[in-house]
Structure formats: C-alpha cells, structure tokens
PDB file of C-alpha atoms in Angstrom:
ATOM      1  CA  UNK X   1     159.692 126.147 124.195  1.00 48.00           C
ATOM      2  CA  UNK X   2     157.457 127.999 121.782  1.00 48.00           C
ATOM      3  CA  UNK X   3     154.984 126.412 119.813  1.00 51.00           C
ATOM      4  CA  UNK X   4     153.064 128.332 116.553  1.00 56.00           C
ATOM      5  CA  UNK X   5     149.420 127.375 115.657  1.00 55.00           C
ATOM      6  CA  UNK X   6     147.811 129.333 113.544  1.00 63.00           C
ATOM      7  CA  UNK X   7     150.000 132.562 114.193  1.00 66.00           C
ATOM      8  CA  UNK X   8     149.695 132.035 118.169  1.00 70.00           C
ATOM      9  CA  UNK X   9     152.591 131.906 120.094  1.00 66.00           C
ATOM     10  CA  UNK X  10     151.799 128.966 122.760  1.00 67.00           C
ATOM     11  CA  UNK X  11     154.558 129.214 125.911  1.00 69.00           C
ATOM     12  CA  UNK X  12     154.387 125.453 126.904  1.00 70.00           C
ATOM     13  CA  UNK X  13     156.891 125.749 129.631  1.00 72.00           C
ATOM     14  CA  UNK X  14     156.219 124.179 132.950  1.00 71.00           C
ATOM     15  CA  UNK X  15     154.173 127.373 134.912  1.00 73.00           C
ATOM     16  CA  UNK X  16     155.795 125.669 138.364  1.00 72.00           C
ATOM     17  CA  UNK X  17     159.241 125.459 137.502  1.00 72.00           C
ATOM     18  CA  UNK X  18     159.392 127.247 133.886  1.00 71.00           C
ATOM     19  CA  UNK X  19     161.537 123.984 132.497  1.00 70.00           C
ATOM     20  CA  UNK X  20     160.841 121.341 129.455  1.00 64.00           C
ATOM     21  CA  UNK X  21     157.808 121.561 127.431  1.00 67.00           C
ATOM     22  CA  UNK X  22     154.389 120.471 130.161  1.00 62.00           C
ATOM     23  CA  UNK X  23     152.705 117.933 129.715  1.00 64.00           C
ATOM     24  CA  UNK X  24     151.135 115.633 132.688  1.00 64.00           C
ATOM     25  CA  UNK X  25     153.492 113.328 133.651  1.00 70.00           C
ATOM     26  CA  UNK X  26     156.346 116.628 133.685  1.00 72.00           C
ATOM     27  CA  UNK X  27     154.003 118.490 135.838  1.00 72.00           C
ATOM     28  CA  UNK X  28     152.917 116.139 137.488  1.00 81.00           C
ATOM     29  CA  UNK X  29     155.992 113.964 138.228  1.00 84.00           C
ATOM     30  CA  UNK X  30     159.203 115.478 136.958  1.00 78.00           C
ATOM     31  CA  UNK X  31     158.818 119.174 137.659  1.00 81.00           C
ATOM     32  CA  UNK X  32     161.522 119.278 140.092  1.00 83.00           C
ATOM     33  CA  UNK X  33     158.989 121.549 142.264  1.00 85.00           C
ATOM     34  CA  UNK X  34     157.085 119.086 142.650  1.00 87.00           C
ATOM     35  CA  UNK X  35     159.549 116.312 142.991  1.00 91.00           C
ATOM     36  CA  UNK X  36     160.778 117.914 146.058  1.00 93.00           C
ATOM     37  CA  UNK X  37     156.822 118.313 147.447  1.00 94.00           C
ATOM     38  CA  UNK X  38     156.877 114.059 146.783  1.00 95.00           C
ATOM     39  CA  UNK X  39     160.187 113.886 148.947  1.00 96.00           C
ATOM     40  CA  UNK X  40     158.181 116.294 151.670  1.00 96.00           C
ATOM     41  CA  UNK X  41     155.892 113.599 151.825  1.00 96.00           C
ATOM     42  CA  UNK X  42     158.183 110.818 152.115  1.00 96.00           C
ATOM     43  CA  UNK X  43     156.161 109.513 148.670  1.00 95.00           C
ATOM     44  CA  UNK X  44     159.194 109.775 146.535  1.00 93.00           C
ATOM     45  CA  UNK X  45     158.953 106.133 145.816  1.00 94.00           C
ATOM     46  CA  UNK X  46     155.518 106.139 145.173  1.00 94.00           C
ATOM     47  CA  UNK X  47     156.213 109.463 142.643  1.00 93.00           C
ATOM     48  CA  UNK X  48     159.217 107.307 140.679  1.00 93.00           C
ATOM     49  CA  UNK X  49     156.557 104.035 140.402  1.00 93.00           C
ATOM     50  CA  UNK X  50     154.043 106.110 139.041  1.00 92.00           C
ATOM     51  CA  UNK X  51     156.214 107.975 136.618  1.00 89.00           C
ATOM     52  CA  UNK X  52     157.675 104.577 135.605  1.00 92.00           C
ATOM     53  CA  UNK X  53     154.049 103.762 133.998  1.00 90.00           C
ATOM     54  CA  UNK X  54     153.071 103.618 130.141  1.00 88.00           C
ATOM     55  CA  UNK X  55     149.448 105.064 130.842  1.00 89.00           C
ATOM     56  CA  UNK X  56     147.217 106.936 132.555  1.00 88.00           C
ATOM     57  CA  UNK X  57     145.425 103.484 133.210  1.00 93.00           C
ATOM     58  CA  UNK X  58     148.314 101.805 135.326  1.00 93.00           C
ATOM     59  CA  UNK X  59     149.216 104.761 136.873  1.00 92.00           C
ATOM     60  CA  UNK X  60     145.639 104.716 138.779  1.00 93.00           C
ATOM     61  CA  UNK X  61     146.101 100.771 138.949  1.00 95.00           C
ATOM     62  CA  UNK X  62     149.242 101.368 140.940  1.00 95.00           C
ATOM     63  CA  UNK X  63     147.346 104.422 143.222  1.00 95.00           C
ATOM     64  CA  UNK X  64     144.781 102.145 143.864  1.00 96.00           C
ATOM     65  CA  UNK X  65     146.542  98.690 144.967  1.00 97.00           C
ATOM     66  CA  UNK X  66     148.343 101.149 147.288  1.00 95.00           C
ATOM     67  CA  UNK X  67     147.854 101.042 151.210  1.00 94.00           C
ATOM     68  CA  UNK X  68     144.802 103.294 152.110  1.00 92.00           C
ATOM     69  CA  UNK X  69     147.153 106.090 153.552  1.00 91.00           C
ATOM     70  CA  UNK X  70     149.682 106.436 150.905  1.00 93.00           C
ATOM     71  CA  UNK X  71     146.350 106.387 148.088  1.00 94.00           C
ATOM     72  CA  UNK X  72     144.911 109.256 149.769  1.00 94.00           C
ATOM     73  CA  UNK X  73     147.929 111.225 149.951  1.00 95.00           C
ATOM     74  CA  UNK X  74     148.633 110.582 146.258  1.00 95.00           C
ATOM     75  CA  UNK X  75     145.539 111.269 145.386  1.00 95.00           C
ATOM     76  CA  UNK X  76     144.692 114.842 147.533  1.00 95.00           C
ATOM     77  CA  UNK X  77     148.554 115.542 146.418  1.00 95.00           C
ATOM     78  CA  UNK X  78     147.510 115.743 142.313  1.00 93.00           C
ATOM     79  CA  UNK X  79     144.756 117.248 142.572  1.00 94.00           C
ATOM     80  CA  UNK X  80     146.534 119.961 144.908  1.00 93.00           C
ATOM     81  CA  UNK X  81     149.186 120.146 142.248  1.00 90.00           C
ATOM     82  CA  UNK X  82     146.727 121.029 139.994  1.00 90.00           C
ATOM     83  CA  UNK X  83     145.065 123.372 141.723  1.00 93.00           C
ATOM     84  CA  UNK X  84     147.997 125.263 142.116  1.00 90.00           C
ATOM     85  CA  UNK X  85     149.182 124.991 138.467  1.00 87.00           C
ATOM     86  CA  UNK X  86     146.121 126.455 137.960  1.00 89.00           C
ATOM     87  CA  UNK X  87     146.459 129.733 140.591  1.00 92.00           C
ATOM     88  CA  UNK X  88     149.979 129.918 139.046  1.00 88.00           C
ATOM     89  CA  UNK X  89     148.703 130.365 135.621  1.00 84.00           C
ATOM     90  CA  UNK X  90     146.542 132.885 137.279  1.00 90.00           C
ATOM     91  CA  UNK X  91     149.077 135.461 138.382  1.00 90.00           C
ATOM     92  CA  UNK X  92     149.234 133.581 141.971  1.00 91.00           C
ATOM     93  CA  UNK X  93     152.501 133.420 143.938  1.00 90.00           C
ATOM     94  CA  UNK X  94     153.744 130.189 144.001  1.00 86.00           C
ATOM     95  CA  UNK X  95     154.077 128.244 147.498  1.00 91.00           C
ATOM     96  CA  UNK X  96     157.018 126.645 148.181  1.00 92.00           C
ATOM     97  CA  UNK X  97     157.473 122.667 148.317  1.00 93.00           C
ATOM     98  CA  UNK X  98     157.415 122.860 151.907  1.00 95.00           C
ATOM     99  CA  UNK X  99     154.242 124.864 152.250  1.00 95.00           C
ATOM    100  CA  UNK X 100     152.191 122.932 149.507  1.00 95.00           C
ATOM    101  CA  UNK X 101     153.730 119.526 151.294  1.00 96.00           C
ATOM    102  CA  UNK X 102     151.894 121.296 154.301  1.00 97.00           C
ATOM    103  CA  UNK X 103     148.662 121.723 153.142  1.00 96.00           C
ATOM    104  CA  UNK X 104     148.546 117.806 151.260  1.00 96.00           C
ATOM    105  CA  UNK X 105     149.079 117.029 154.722  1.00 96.00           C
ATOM    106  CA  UNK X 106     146.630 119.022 156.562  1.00 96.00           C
ATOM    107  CA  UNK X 107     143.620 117.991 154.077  1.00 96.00           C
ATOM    108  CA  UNK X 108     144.771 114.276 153.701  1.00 95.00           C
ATOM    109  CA  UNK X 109     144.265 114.185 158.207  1.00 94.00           C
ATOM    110  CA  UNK X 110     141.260 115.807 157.667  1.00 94.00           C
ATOM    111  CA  UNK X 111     139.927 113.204 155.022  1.00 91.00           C
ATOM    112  CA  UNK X 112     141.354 110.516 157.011  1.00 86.00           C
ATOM    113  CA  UNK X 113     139.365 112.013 160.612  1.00 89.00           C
ATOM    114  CA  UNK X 114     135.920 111.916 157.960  1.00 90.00           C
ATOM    115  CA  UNK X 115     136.700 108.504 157.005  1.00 83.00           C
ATOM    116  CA  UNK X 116     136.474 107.135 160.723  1.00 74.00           C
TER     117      UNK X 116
END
C-alpha cells in the first residue's frame, strides 16, 4: 500500500515479505518470513502469545516471565529481525528462514556460554 504525505509516495509494504502495510507487530510477528524463522526455532508458541498482546508493555511482561532459554532466544531473535529489516531496506539479499533461524541460534549459544 501507498501512502501520500505531503506529495511523497511512502511504500509501507513489509521489506521481508512485501505483504500488508508494516508496522511492528506485522514485521515482527505476522510476516510469514518470519513466522516460519519462529517455527525454526521451535518458538512458534511463544511468537502466537506475544502477538496475542494489546501492548508493547505485556509483550515484554510475557518475554520476561519466560524460562531463561526461551527469553534469550526471543530476545536475540527481534533484534536479529531487525537488523535484517534493516540490511533489506539497504539493498541486502535477504537470508532465508532457515539461515536467519541459524544465526539466532549460533549467537543465543554464544550468549548462553558468556552467561556461565
């Protein structure tokens, strides 16, 4: 969908999956890109609790009564999502679900070896 402000033209199509109009909890939750990257990370019900929420606010309530794992997962996993939203918009190439499941992965070990 196109929006016009002040004679711009603002494209606010999902950059990850080029569907609905983006806002956080599409990108974040509903983009079916990144639906499937939830399922990777066997945090699919974790992804339909959050996106059940009314607010930012209980959304971070639920994250953080979560068990220590599944928080840091959730947690490394949006701001990954971001960051590649962001490379996207960029002129990036897009990873795959399995790839960017990959890499949440990877870093969320590596946080958890710190941790110890």
């Amino acid at each position: 969908m196109n929006l016009r402000r002040r004679g711009m033209v603002l494209d606010t199509r999902c950059v990850v999956c080029n569907q609905f109009d983006e806002d956080g909890a599409n990108f974040f939750f509903k983009c079916k890109t990144m639906e499937r990257v939830w399922d990777h990370l066997a945090l699919g019900r974790e992804r339909a609790l959050l996106v059940s929420k009314a607010s930012d606010r209980e959304m971070i309530e639920v994250i953080m009564a979560m068990k220590e794992e599944q928080k840091v997962m959730c947690c490394i996993a949006l701001w990954m999502f971001w960051a590649e939203r962001n490379k996207i918009r960029e002129g990036e190439q897009r990873r795959d679900p399995i790839s960017l499941a990959h890499s949440i992965r990877v870093i969320s070990e590596e946080w958890r070896r710190q941790e110890r």
